[in-house]
mmCIF file of C-alpha atoms (C1' of nucleotides) in Angstrom:
data_model
loop_
_atom_site.group_PDB
_atom_site.id
_atom_site.type_symbol
_atom_site.label_atom_id
_atom_site.label_comp_id
_atom_site.label_asym_id
_atom_site.label_seq_id
_atom_site.Cartn_x
_atom_site.Cartn_y
_atom_site.Cartn_z
ATOM 1 C CA MET A 1 -6.231 -12.666 0.574
ATOM 2 C CA ALA A 2 -6.889 -11.097 3.939
ATOM 3 C CA LYS A 3 -5.268 -11.938 7.202
ATOM 4 C CA THR A 4 -6.453 -11.812 10.766
ATOM 5 C CA SER A 5 -5.712 -8.200 11.608
ATOM 6 C CA GLN A 6 -3.178 -5.445 11.119
ATOM 7 C CA ALA A 7 -0.070 -4.314 12.952
ATOM 8 C CA ALA A 8 -2.181 -2.599 15.628
ATOM 9 C CA GLY A 9 0.072 0.105 17.124
ATOM 10 C CA LEU A 10 -0.262 3.016 14.854
ATOM 11 C CA HIS A 11 -1.392 5.713 17.186
ATOM 12 C CA ARG A 12 -0.599 9.045 15.590
ATOM 13 C CA ALA A 13 3.064 9.558 16.409
ATOM 14 C CA SER A 14 4.082 12.893 17.808
ATOM 15 C CA LEU A 15 7.041 14.076 15.804
ATOM 16 C CA ASP A 16 8.774 17.424 15.865
ATOM 17 C CA LYS A 17 7.404 19.721 13.205
ATOM 18 C CA LEU A 18 10.249 20.967 11.038
ATOM 19 C CA HIS A 19 7.943 22.842 8.704
ATOM 20 C CA ASP A 20 4.738 24.717 8.852
ATOM 21 C CA LEU A 21 2.828 22.136 6.871
ATOM 22 C CA ASP A 22 4.218 19.017 8.502
ATOM 23 C CA ALA A 23 1.116 18.686 10.643
ATOM 24 C CA ALA A 24 -1.100 18.809 7.567
ATOM 25 C CA LEU A 25 1.126 16.331 5.772
ATOM 26 C CA GLU A 26 0.815 13.870 8.625
ATOM 27 C CA LEU A 27 -2.911 14.425 8.857
ATOM 28 C CA MET A 28 -3.312 13.322 5.266
ATOM 29 C CA TYR A 29 -1.588 10.069 6.134
ATOM 30 C CA TYR A 30 -3.481 9.411 9.337
ATOM 31 C CA GLY A 31 -6.720 10.671 7.831
ATOM 32 C CA TRP A 32 -6.598 8.088 5.098
ATOM 33 C CA ARG A 33 -5.875 5.434 7.664
ATOM 34 C CA GLY A 34 -8.602 6.646 9.996
ATOM 35 C CA MET A 35 -11.179 6.515 7.249
ATOM 36 C CA THR A 36 -10.303 3.039 6.005
ATOM 37 C CA LEU A 37 -9.516 1.290 9.283
ATOM 38 C CA GLU A 38 -12.961 -0.035 10.143
ATOM 39 C CA ALA A 39 -13.881 -0.736 6.547
ATOM 40 C CA ASP A 40 -10.730 -2.812 6.132
ATOM 41 C CA ALA A 41 -11.493 -4.729 9.301
ATOM 42 C CA TYR A 42 -15.001 -5.453 8.041
ATOM 43 C CA LEU A 43 -13.688 -6.518 4.644
ATOM 44 C CA ALA A 44 -11.093 -8.778 6.245
ATOM 45 C CA LYS A 45 -13.888 -10.547 8.135
ATOM 46 C CA GLN A 46 -15.467 -11.258 4.756
ATOM 47 C CA GLY A 47 -12.169 -12.541 3.401
ATOM 48 C CA LEU A 48 -11.875 -9.483 1.175
ATOM 49 C CA SER A 49 -9.612 -6.476 1.060
ATOM 50 C CA ARG A 50 -9.071 -3.057 -0.485
ATOM 51 C CA PRO A 51 -8.782 -4.131 -4.129
ATOM 52 C CA HIS A 52 -12.051 -6.063 -3.861
ATOM 53 C CA HIS A 53 -13.729 -3.070 -2.308
ATOM 54 C CA ARG A 54 -12.496 -0.805 -5.082
ATOM 55 C CA ILE A 55 -14.005 -3.134 -7.665
ATOM 56 C CA LEU A 56 -17.308 -3.400 -5.795
ATOM 57 C CA TYR A 57 -17.409 0.356 -5.315
ATOM 58 C CA VAL A 58 -16.922 1.136 -8.986
ATOM 59 C CA VAL A 59 -19.253 -1.572 -10.314
ATOM 60 C CA ALA A 60 -21.946 -0.415 -7.888
ATOM 61 C CA ARG A 61 -21.749 3.043 -9.425
ATOM 62 C CA ARG A 62 -21.413 1.914 -13.038
ATOM 63 C CA PRO A 63 -23.663 -1.073 -13.509
ATOM 64 C CA ASP A 64 -22.933 -2.879 -16.781
ATOM 65 C CA ILE A 65 -19.413 -1.496 -16.908
ATOM 66 C CA ALA A 66 -17.151 -3.444 -19.277
ATOM 67 C CA ILE A 67 -13.909 -5.002 -18.050
ATOM 68 C CA GLY A 68 -11.818 -2.621 -20.126
ATOM 69 C CA SER A 69 -13.496 0.453 -18.663
ATOM 70 C CA LEU A 70 -13.112 -0.946 -15.178
ATOM 71 C CA LEU A 71 -9.388 -1.320 -15.821
ATOM 72 C CA GLU A 72 -9.190 2.312 -16.862
ATOM 73 C CA VAL A 73 -11.066 3.547 -13.828
ATOM 74 C CA LEU A 74 -8.992 1.465 -11.435
ATOM 75 C CA GLY A 75 -5.740 2.225 -13.225
ATOM 76 C CA ILE A 76 -4.351 -1.297 -12.923
ATOM 77 C CA SER A 77 -3.418 -4.026 -15.403
ATOM 78 C CA LYS A 78 -5.861 -6.715 -16.422
ATOM 79 C CA GLN A 79 -3.613 -9.304 -14.819
ATOM 80 C CA ALA A 80 -3.847 -7.445 -11.527
ATOM 81 C CA LEU A 81 -7.602 -7.208 -11.857
ATOM 82 C CA SER A 82 -8.174 -10.834 -12.686
ATOM 83 C CA ARG A 83 -7.477 -12.410 -9.322
ATOM 84 C CA PRO A 84 -9.719 -10.219 -7.154
ATOM 85 C CA LEU A 85 -12.421 -10.050 -9.824
ATOM 86 C CA ASN A 86 -12.480 -13.814 -10.256
ATOM 87 C CA LEU A 87 -12.829 -14.221 -6.523
ATOM 88 C CA LEU A 88 -15.767 -11.822 -6.481
ATOM 89 C CA GLN A 89 -17.430 -13.806 -9.252
ATOM 90 C CA GLU A 90 -16.808 -17.150 -7.562
ATOM 91 C CA ARG A 91 -18.354 -15.723 -4.438
ATOM 92 C CA LYS A 92 -21.312 -14.538 -6.499
ATOM 93 C CA LEU A 93 -20.841 -10.918 -5.516
ATOM 94 C CA VAL A 94 -20.331 -9.872 -9.128
ATOM 95 C CA THR A 95 -21.940 -11.306 -12.255
ATOM 96 C CA SER A 96 -20.955 -10.813 -15.868
ATOM 97 C CA LYS A 97 -22.913 -11.187 -19.046
ATOM 98 C CA ARG A 98 -21.972 -10.492 -22.628
ATOM 99 C CA SER A 99 -23.350 -7.332 -24.079
ATOM 100 C CA PRO A 100 -26.304 -7.948 -26.424
ATOM 101 C CA GLU A 101 -25.054 -5.703 -29.202
ATOM 102 C CA GLN A 102 -21.323 -5.292 -28.368
ATOM 103 C CA HIS A 103 -20.931 -9.003 -27.880
ATOM 104 C CA ARG A 104 -17.190 -8.661 -27.445
ATOM 105 C CA SER A 105 -17.315 -6.933 -24.108
ATOM 106 C CA LYS A 106 -18.442 -8.354 -20.847
ATOM 107 C CA LEU A 107 -20.704 -6.332 -18.623
ATOM 108 C CA LEU A 108 -20.325 -6.473 -14.862
ATOM 109 C CA ARG A 109 -22.973 -6.053 -12.206
ATOM 110 C CA LEU A 110 -23.223 -6.590 -8.494
ATOM 111 C CA THR A 111 -25.506 -9.255 -7.110
ATOM 112 C CA GLU A 112 -27.675 -8.484 -4.096
ATOM 113 C CA ALA A 113 -24.968 -9.932 -1.839
ATOM 114 C CA GLY A 114 -22.323 -7.858 -3.585
ATOM 115 C CA ARG A 115 -24.355 -4.710 -3.140
ATOM 116 C CA ARG A 116 -24.782 -5.487 0.537
ATOM 117 C CA ILE A 117 -21.059 -5.923 1.162
ATOM 118 C CA GLU A 118 -20.186 -2.846 -0.873
ATOM 119 C CA GLN A 119 -22.690 -0.816 1.120
ATOM 120 C CA ARG A 120 -21.509 -1.998 4.484
ATOM 121 C CA ALA A 121 -17.857 -1.426 3.700
ATOM 122 C CA SER A 122 -18.469 2.028 2.262
ATOM 123 C CA ASP A 123 -20.802 2.821 5.149
ATOM 124 C CA HIS A 124 -17.922 2.407 7.569
ATOM 125 C CA GLU A 125 -15.958 4.976 5.614
ATOM 126 C CA ARG A 126 -18.865 7.374 5.222
ATOM 127 C CA LYS A 127 -19.663 7.126 8.918
ATOM 128 C CA VAL A 128 -16.202 8.419 9.811
ATOM 129 C CA LEU A 129 -16.555 11.273 7.342
ATOM 130 C CA ARG A 130 -20.042 12.127 8.554
ATOM 131 C CA GLU A 131 -18.945 12.378 12.172
ATOM 132 C CA ALA A 132 -16.098 14.670 11.228
ATOM 133 C CA PHE A 133 -18.272 16.862 9.033
ATOM 134 C CA ASP A 134 -20.888 17.113 11.753
ATOM 135 C CA ARG A 135 -18.308 18.596 14.071
ATOM 136 C CA VAL A 136 -17.315 21.408 11.759
ATOM 137 C CA GLY A 137 -20.675 22.178 10.166
ATOM 138 C CA ALA A 138 -21.580 22.691 6.537
ATOM 139 C CA SER A 139 -19.109 25.464 5.843
ATOM 140 C CA GLY A 140 -16.230 23.461 7.301
ATOM 141 C CA ALA A 141 -17.233 20.453 5.258
ATOM 142 C CA ALA A 142 -17.338 22.603 2.136
ATOM 143 C CA ALA A 143 -13.871 23.953 2.883
ATOM 144 C CA TRP A 144 -12.563 20.408 3.352
ATOM 145 C CA MET A 145 -14.006 19.405 -0.009
ATOM 146 C CA ALA A 146 -12.533 22.474 -1.695
ATOM 147 C CA VAL A 147 -9.063 21.748 -0.320
ATOM 148 C CA MET A 148 -9.253 18.092 -1.295
ATOM 149 C CA GLU A 149 -10.414 18.909 -4.796
ATOM 150 C CA THR A 150 -7.425 21.145 -5.388
ATOM 151 C CA ILE A 151 -5.078 18.509 -4.034
ATOM 152 C CA ALA A 152 -6.747 15.701 -5.983
ATOM 153 C CA ASP A 153 -6.524 17.584 -9.252
ATOM 154 C CA ASN A 154 -2.793 18.016 -8.868
ATOM 155 C CA ASN A 155 -1.886 15.871 -11.837
ATOM 156 C CA MET B 1 12.953 -0.983 -5.148
ATOM 157 C CA ALA B 2 11.473 1.560 -7.475
ATOM 158 C CA LYS B 3 10.569 1.112 -11.079
ATOM 159 C CA THR B 4 10.458 3.485 -14.009
ATOM 160 C CA SER B 5 7.022 4.994 -13.502
ATOM 161 C CA GLN B 6 3.482 4.186 -12.433
ATOM 162 C CA ALA B 7 0.351 3.084 -14.219
ATOM 163 C CA ALA B 8 -0.261 6.617 -15.502
ATOM 164 C CA GLY B 9 -4.014 6.863 -16.272
ATOM 165 C CA LEU B 10 -5.644 7.641 -12.996
ATOM 166 C CA HIS B 11 -7.629 10.724 -13.804
ATOM 167 C CA ARG B 12 -10.355 11.092 -11.211
ATOM 168 C CA ALA B 13 -13.104 8.843 -12.494
ATOM 169 C CA SER B 14 -16.601 10.241 -12.636
ATOM 170 C CA LEU B 15 -18.849 7.717 -10.988
ATOM 171 C CA ASP B 16 -22.502 8.026 -10.070
ATOM 172 C CA LYS B 17 -22.936 9.142 -6.493
ATOM 173 C CA LEU B 18 -25.122 6.665 -4.658
ATOM 174 C CA HIS B 19 -24.728 8.447 -1.341
ATOM 175 C CA ASP B 20 -24.324 11.902 -0.042
ATOM 176 C CA LEU B 21 -20.771 11.361 1.091
ATOM 177 C CA ASP B 22 -19.505 9.407 -1.895
ATOM 178 C CA ALA B 23 -17.858 12.513 -3.300
ATOM 179 C CA ALA B 24 -15.990 13.071 -0.035
ATOM 180 C CA LEU B 25 -15.009 9.416 0.109
ATOM 181 C CA GLU B 26 -13.513 9.593 -3.353
ATOM 182 C CA LEU B 27 -11.773 12.866 -2.561
ATOM 183 C CA MET B 28 -9.933 11.199 0.291
ATOM 184 C CA TYR B 29 -8.613 8.616 -2.133
ATOM 185 C CA TYR B 30 -7.645 11.028 -4.876
ATOM 186 C CA GLY B 31 -6.382 13.556 -2.352
ATOM 187 C CA TRP B 32 -3.881 11.123 -0.968
ATOM 188 C CA ARG B 33 -2.774 10.276 -4.476
ATOM 189 C CA GLY B 34 -2.590 13.914 -5.502
ATOM 190 C CA MET B 35 -0.391 14.759 -2.555
ATOM 191 C CA THR B 36 2.046 11.894 -3.027
ATOM 192 C CA LEU B 37 2.252 11.736 -6.813
ATOM 193 C CA GLU B 38 5.147 14.109 -7.395
ATOM 194 C CA ALA B 39 6.986 13.054 -4.279
ATOM 195 C CA ASP B 40 6.826 9.425 -5.380
ATOM 196 C CA ALA B 41 8.105 10.339 -8.829
ATOM 197 C CA TYR B 42 11.014 12.219 -7.264
ATOM 198 C CA LEU B 43 11.775 9.325 -4.923
ATOM 199 C CA ALA B 44 11.654 6.843 -7.792
ATOM 200 C CA LYS B 45 14.282 8.893 -9.597
ATOM 201 C CA GLN B 46 16.485 8.453 -6.528
ATOM 202 C CA GLY B 47 15.821 4.719 -6.519
ATOM 203 C CA LEU B 48 13.736 5.085 -3.372
ATOM 204 C CA SER B 49 10.087 4.744 -2.528
ATOM 205 C CA ARG B 50 7.428 5.405 0.092
ATOM 206 C CA PRO B 51 8.849 3.215 2.871
ATOM 207 C CA HIS B 52 12.233 4.913 2.539
ATOM 208 C CA HIS B 53 10.582 8.302 2.684
ATOM 209 C CA ARG B 54 8.665 7.347 5.808
ATOM 210 C CA ILE B 55 11.906 6.346 7.492
ATOM 211 C CA LEU B 56 13.699 9.520 6.401
ATOM 212 C CA TYR B 57 10.729 11.633 7.490
ATOM 213 C CA VAL B 58 10.625 10.171 10.978
ATOM 214 C CA VAL B 59 14.375 10.139 11.570
ATOM 215 C CA ALA B 60 14.580 13.770 10.417
ATOM 216 C CA ARG B 61 12.083 14.691 13.130
ATOM 217 C CA ARG B 62 13.534 12.445 15.824
ATOM 218 C CA PRO B 63 17.278 12.546 15.526
ATOM 219 C CA ASP B 64 18.911 9.793 17.598
ATOM 220 C CA ILE B 65 15.799 7.691 17.531
ATOM 221 C CA ALA B 66 16.449 4.045 18.406
ATOM 222 C CA ILE B 67 15.476 1.244 16.044
ATOM 223 C CA GLY B 68 12.809 -0.023 18.402
ATOM 224 C CA SER B 69 11.119 3.366 18.633
ATOM 225 C CA LEU B 70 11.261 3.748 14.893
ATOM 226 C CA LEU B 71 9.471 0.418 14.554
ATOM 227 C CA GLU B 72 6.751 1.617 16.887
ATOM 228 C CA VAL B 73 6.277 4.883 15.054
ATOM 229 C CA LEU B 74 6.162 3.195 11.660
ATOM 230 C CA GLY B 75 4.017 0.339 12.900
ATOM 231 C CA ILE B 76 5.852 -2.349 10.944
ATOM 232 C CA SER B 77 7.936 -5.390 11.893
ATOM 233 C CA LYS B 78 11.696 -5.194 12.231
ATOM 234 C CA GLN B 79 12.031 -7.589 9.303
ATOM 235 C CA ALA B 80 10.040 -5.205 7.148
ATOM 236 C CA LEU B 81 12.161 -2.286 8.313
ATOM 237 C CA SER B 82 15.487 -3.945 7.713
ATOM 238 C CA ARG B 83 15.606 -3.912 3.947
ATOM 239 C CA PRO B 84 14.781 -0.244 3.341
ATOM 240 C CA LEU B 85 16.810 0.884 6.349
ATOM 241 C CA ASN B 86 19.857 -1.099 5.258
ATOM 242 C CA LEU B 87 19.599 0.458 1.821
ATOM 243 C CA LEU B 88 19.469 3.932 3.340
ATOM 244 C CA GLN B 89 22.582 3.158 5.375
ATOM 245 C CA GLU B 90 24.457 1.714 2.408
ATOM 246 C CA ARG B 91 23.595 4.858 0.499
ATOM 247 C CA LYS B 92 24.869 6.912 3.409
ATOM 248 C CA LEU B 93 21.583 8.705 3.880
ATOM 249 C CA VAL B 94 21.236 7.388 7.430
ATOM 250 C CA THR B 95 23.944 6.702 9.993
ATOM 251 C CA SER B 96 23.741 4.742 13.221
ATOM 252 C CA LYS B 97 25.842 4.815 16.342
ATOM 253 C CA ARG B 98 25.467 3.004 19.614
ATOM 254 C CA SER B 99 24.130 5.058 22.443
ATOM 255 C CA PRO B 100 26.838 6.159 24.943
ATOM 256 C CA GLU B 101 24.906 5.189 28.069
ATOM 257 C CA GLN B 102 22.217 2.845 26.714
ATOM 258 C CA HIS B 103 24.752 0.869 24.779
ATOM 259 C CA ARG B 104 22.145 -1.676 23.744
ATOM 260 C CA SER B 105 20.247 0.574 21.416
ATOM 261 C CA LYS B 106 21.358 2.023 18.153
ATOM 262 C CA LEU B 107 20.677 5.652 17.402
ATOM 263 C CA LEU B 108 19.774 6.781 13.911
ATOM 264 C CA ARG B 109 20.469 10.096 12.248
ATOM 265 C CA LEU B 110 20.249 11.509 8.751
ATOM 266 C CA THR B 111 23.375 12.527 6.921
ATOM 267 C CA GLU B 112 23.452 15.787 4.992
ATOM 268 C CA ALA B 113 22.494 13.870 1.842
ATOM 269 C CA GLY B 114 19.683 12.126 3.692
ATOM 270 C CA ARG B 115 18.354 15.411 4.969
ATOM 271 C CA ARG B 116 18.414 16.834 1.459
ATOM 272 C CA ILE B 117 16.416 13.978 -0.043
ATOM 273 C CA GLU B 118 13.938 13.983 2.827
ATOM 274 C CA GLN B 119 13.428 17.715 2.366
ATOM 275 C CA ARG B 120 12.931 17.560 -1.353
ATOM 276 C CA ALA B 121 10.489 14.672 -1.182
ATOM 277 C CA SER B 122 8.465 16.269 1.607
ATOM 278 C CA ASP B 123 8.624 19.620 -0.175
ATOM 279 C CA HIS B 124 6.724 18.138 -3.089
ATOM 280 C CA GLU B 125 3.975 17.081 -0.717
ATOM 281 C CA ARG B 126 3.920 20.359 1.191
ATOM 282 C CA LYS B 127 3.804 22.316 -2.039
ATOM 283 C CA VAL B 128 0.571 20.611 -3.043
ATOM 284 C CA LEU B 129 -0.922 21.300 0.371
ATOM 285 C CA ARG B 130 0.231 24.901 0.361
ATOM 286 C CA GLU B 131 -1.388 25.623 -2.990
ATOM 287 C CA ALA B 132 -4.653 24.146 -1.822
ATOM 288 C CA PHE B 133 -4.587 26.041 1.465
ATOM 289 C CA ASP B 134 -3.809 29.280 -0.344
ATOM 290 C CA ARG B 135 -6.989 28.912 -2.335
ATOM 291 C CA VAL B 136 -9.270 28.586 0.642
ATOM 292 C CA GLY B 137 -7.557 30.939 3.076
ATOM 293 C CA ALA B 138 -6.642 30.459 6.716
ATOM 294 C CA SER B 139 -10.130 29.605 7.925
ATOM 295 C CA GLY B 140 -10.579 26.992 5.220
ATOM 296 C CA ALA B 141 -7.218 25.480 6.068
ATOM 297 C CA ALA B 142 -8.182 25.368 9.730
ATOM 298 C CA ALA B 143 -11.434 23.625 8.880
ATOM 299 C CA TRP B 144 -9.556 21.078 6.773
ATOM 300 C CA MET B 145 -7.221 20.366 9.672
ATOM 301 C CA ALA B 146 -10.131 20.042 12.098
ATOM 302 C CA VAL B 147 -11.899 17.543 9.853
ATOM 303 C CA MET B 148 -8.751 15.526 9.301
ATOM 304 C CA GLU B 149 -7.965 15.413 13.006
ATOM 305 C CA THR B 150 -11.355 13.958 13.796
ATOM 306 C CA ILE B 151 -10.984 11.390 11.046
ATOM 307 C CA ALA B 152 -7.412 10.544 12.021
ATOM 308 C CA ASP B 153 -8.331 9.978 15.642
ATOM 309 C CA ASN B 154 -10.971 7.450 14.697
ATOM 310 C CA ASN B 155 -9.219 4.495 16.292
ATOM 311 C "C1'" DC C 1 31.236 -15.378 37.567
ATOM 312 C "C1'" DA C 2 26.933 -17.050 35.674
ATOM 313 C "C1'" DT C 3 22.782 -16.158 34.027
ATOM 314 C "C1'" DC C 4 18.939 -13.307 32.570
ATOM 315 C "C1'" DT C 5 17.036 -9.730 29.804
ATOM 316 C "C1'" DC C 6 16.776 -6.847 26.084
ATOM 317 C "C1'" DA C 7 17.806 -4.420 21.518
ATOM 318 C "C1'" DT C 8 19.147 -5.660 17.425
ATOM 319 C "C1'" DG C 9 20.045 -8.628 13.419
ATOM 320 C "C1'" DT C 10 19.197 -12.361 10.280
ATOM 321 C "C1'" DC C 11 17.306 -16.575 7.899
ATOM 322 C "C1'" DA C 12 13.406 -18.653 5.956
ATOM 323 C "C1'" DA C 13 8.824 -19.169 4.305
ATOM 324 C "C1'" DC C 14 4.744 -16.989 3.161
ATOM 325 C "C1'" DT C 15 0.901 -13.487 1.512
ATOM 326 C "C1'" DA C 16 -0.773 -9.768 -1.119
ATOM 327 C "C1'" DT C 17 -0.703 -6.540 -4.656
ATOM 328 C "C1'" DG C 18 1.063 -4.991 -8.303
ATOM 329 C "C1'" DT C 19 4.086 -5.065 -12.900
ATOM 330 C "C1'" DT C 20 5.606 -6.769 -18.199
ATOM 331 C "C1'" DG C 21 5.609 -9.787 -21.825
ATOM 332 C "C1'" DA C 22 3.772 -13.357 -24.576
ATOM 333 C "C1'" DC C 23 0.228 -15.979 -26.126
ATOM 334 C "C1'" DT C 24 -4.771 -17.823 -26.646
ATOM 335 C "C1'" DT C 25 -9.664 -17.563 -27.512
ATOM 336 C "C1'" DG C 26 -13.853 -16.142 -29.464
ATOM 337 C "C1'" DA C 27 -16.654 -13.102 -31.824
ATOM 338 C "C1'" DG C 28 -17.456 -9.066 -35.014
ATOM 339 C "C1'" DA C 29 -15.993 -6.575 -39.042
ATOM 340 C "C1'" DT C 30 -13.883 -6.335 -43.776
ATOM 341 C "C1'" DA D 1 -10.768 -15.931 -45.036
ATOM 342 C "C1'" DT D 2 -8.602 -12.752 -42.547
ATOM 343 C "C1'" DC D 3 -8.199 -8.841 -39.434
ATOM 344 C "C1'" DT D 4 -9.201 -6.647 -35.152
ATOM 345 C "C1'" DC D 5 -10.418 -6.338 -30.614
ATOM 346 C "C1'" DA D 6 -11.978 -7.586 -25.704
ATOM 347 C "C1'" DA D 7 -10.981 -10.650 -22.674
ATOM 348 C "C1'" DG D 8 -8.345 -14.490 -20.397
ATOM 349 C "C1'" DT D 9 -4.275 -16.892 -18.991
ATOM 350 C "C1'" DC D 10 0.634 -18.279 -18.091
ATOM 351 C "C1'" DA D 11 5.089 -17.078 -16.443
ATOM 352 C "C1'" DA D 12 8.471 -14.315 -14.213
ATOM 353 C "C1'" DC D 13 9.337 -10.659 -11.396
ATOM 354 C "C1'" DA D 14 9.242 -6.514 -7.815
ATOM 355 C "C1'" DT D 15 7.717 -4.585 -3.629
ATOM 356 C "C1'" DA D 16 6.018 -4.393 0.854
ATOM 357 C "C1'" DG D 17 4.525 -6.550 4.245
ATOM 358 C "C1'" DT D 18 3.788 -10.811 7.711
ATOM 359 C "C1'" DT D 19 5.339 -14.876 11.443
ATOM 360 C "C1'" DG D 20 8.454 -17.831 13.462
ATOM 361 C "C1'" DA D 21 12.927 -19.196 14.958
ATOM 362 C "C1'" DC D 22 17.279 -18.324 16.223
ATOM 363 C "C1'" DA D 23 21.961 -15.649 16.938
ATOM 364 C "C1'" DT D 24 24.662 -12.073 18.992
ATOM 365 C "C1'" DG D 25 26.402 -8.882 22.187
ATOM 366 C "C1'" DA D 26 26.070 -6.030 26.082
ATOM 367 C "C1'" DG D 27 23.897 -4.394 30.451
ATOM 368 C "C1'" DA D 28 21.701 -5.929 34.798
ATOM 369 C "C1'" DT D 29 21.278 -9.132 38.612
ATOM 370 C "C1'" DG D 30 21.966 -13.053 41.755
#
DNA sequence: CATCTCATGTCAACTATGTTGACTTGAGAT
DNA sequence: ATCTCAAGTCAACATAGTTGACATGAGATG
């Protein structure tokens, strides 16, 4: 997992706008990329990548989450989870213990090192958001959140 | 390329917020997914997927683009381009002709069928954006764009 | 004409991230 | 003793990308 670096290039291309909302459509694409670029670079330096970060992020916010619940939250199969999760455990970024009462399920937690990496990776992403929000002020930030909520809830 | 459908699940998970901007961070993730969900489902029905759509999208907005320029815009290797592009040509969604003067390069265009599929796929994405923008009004939409531009330009 | 460059194409091997399906293991519940 | 259920594991496959090496065909240059 993880390579040296990515394709580079990838400056926002300037394409003709055929429709009113083409600019917005492209901004969603480049926005996602802009937010994750530095975090991905940091993760790659640690020999980790996006799937590992997703696991760390969720476990950080749901200590003692069971494997099954983690699968639900991530929306992937257990087979897809196993490789990145095993790596995180080998690296001692995540620990698991059996539940005292529900002995069937395994409860996951981050170690101190896991918390540190999760924080640093997420910090890169939050930094980009913070800078953008600072430029538009609180009302602009609120509008951004409102738009994104509507889009996100488009199931 | 393309399967029957995706993992399903994937309701926005409710995780504890450890930081101020965690909600925004998650909205970026779910926003991207919300925008592309229906478009991806439509593409899958056509036996196509995201890489094909990206090609169709760019060629629609840069008729007579050369392969090399397309590679730059997409930011992938020519080997990665070849499979989806060849499929699009076999399906007669994209045509290529050699340039009259610059005979070395090959110029790409969408056929009528290619244009139609590109439009329908992108329409799904624009529809989601339009609904969200309608809810917050022109000033909210402008704020969203301003935030996304700052984030996108974070190189 | 001969050679150089340049855009494109293609073969091969590899990585990463996911999928299904089938089966095992180990512990709790009946 | 058996059933159920969470978790783990093996195999085969699909998709989307990477590098490296090499071929081809045409325009540009000595």
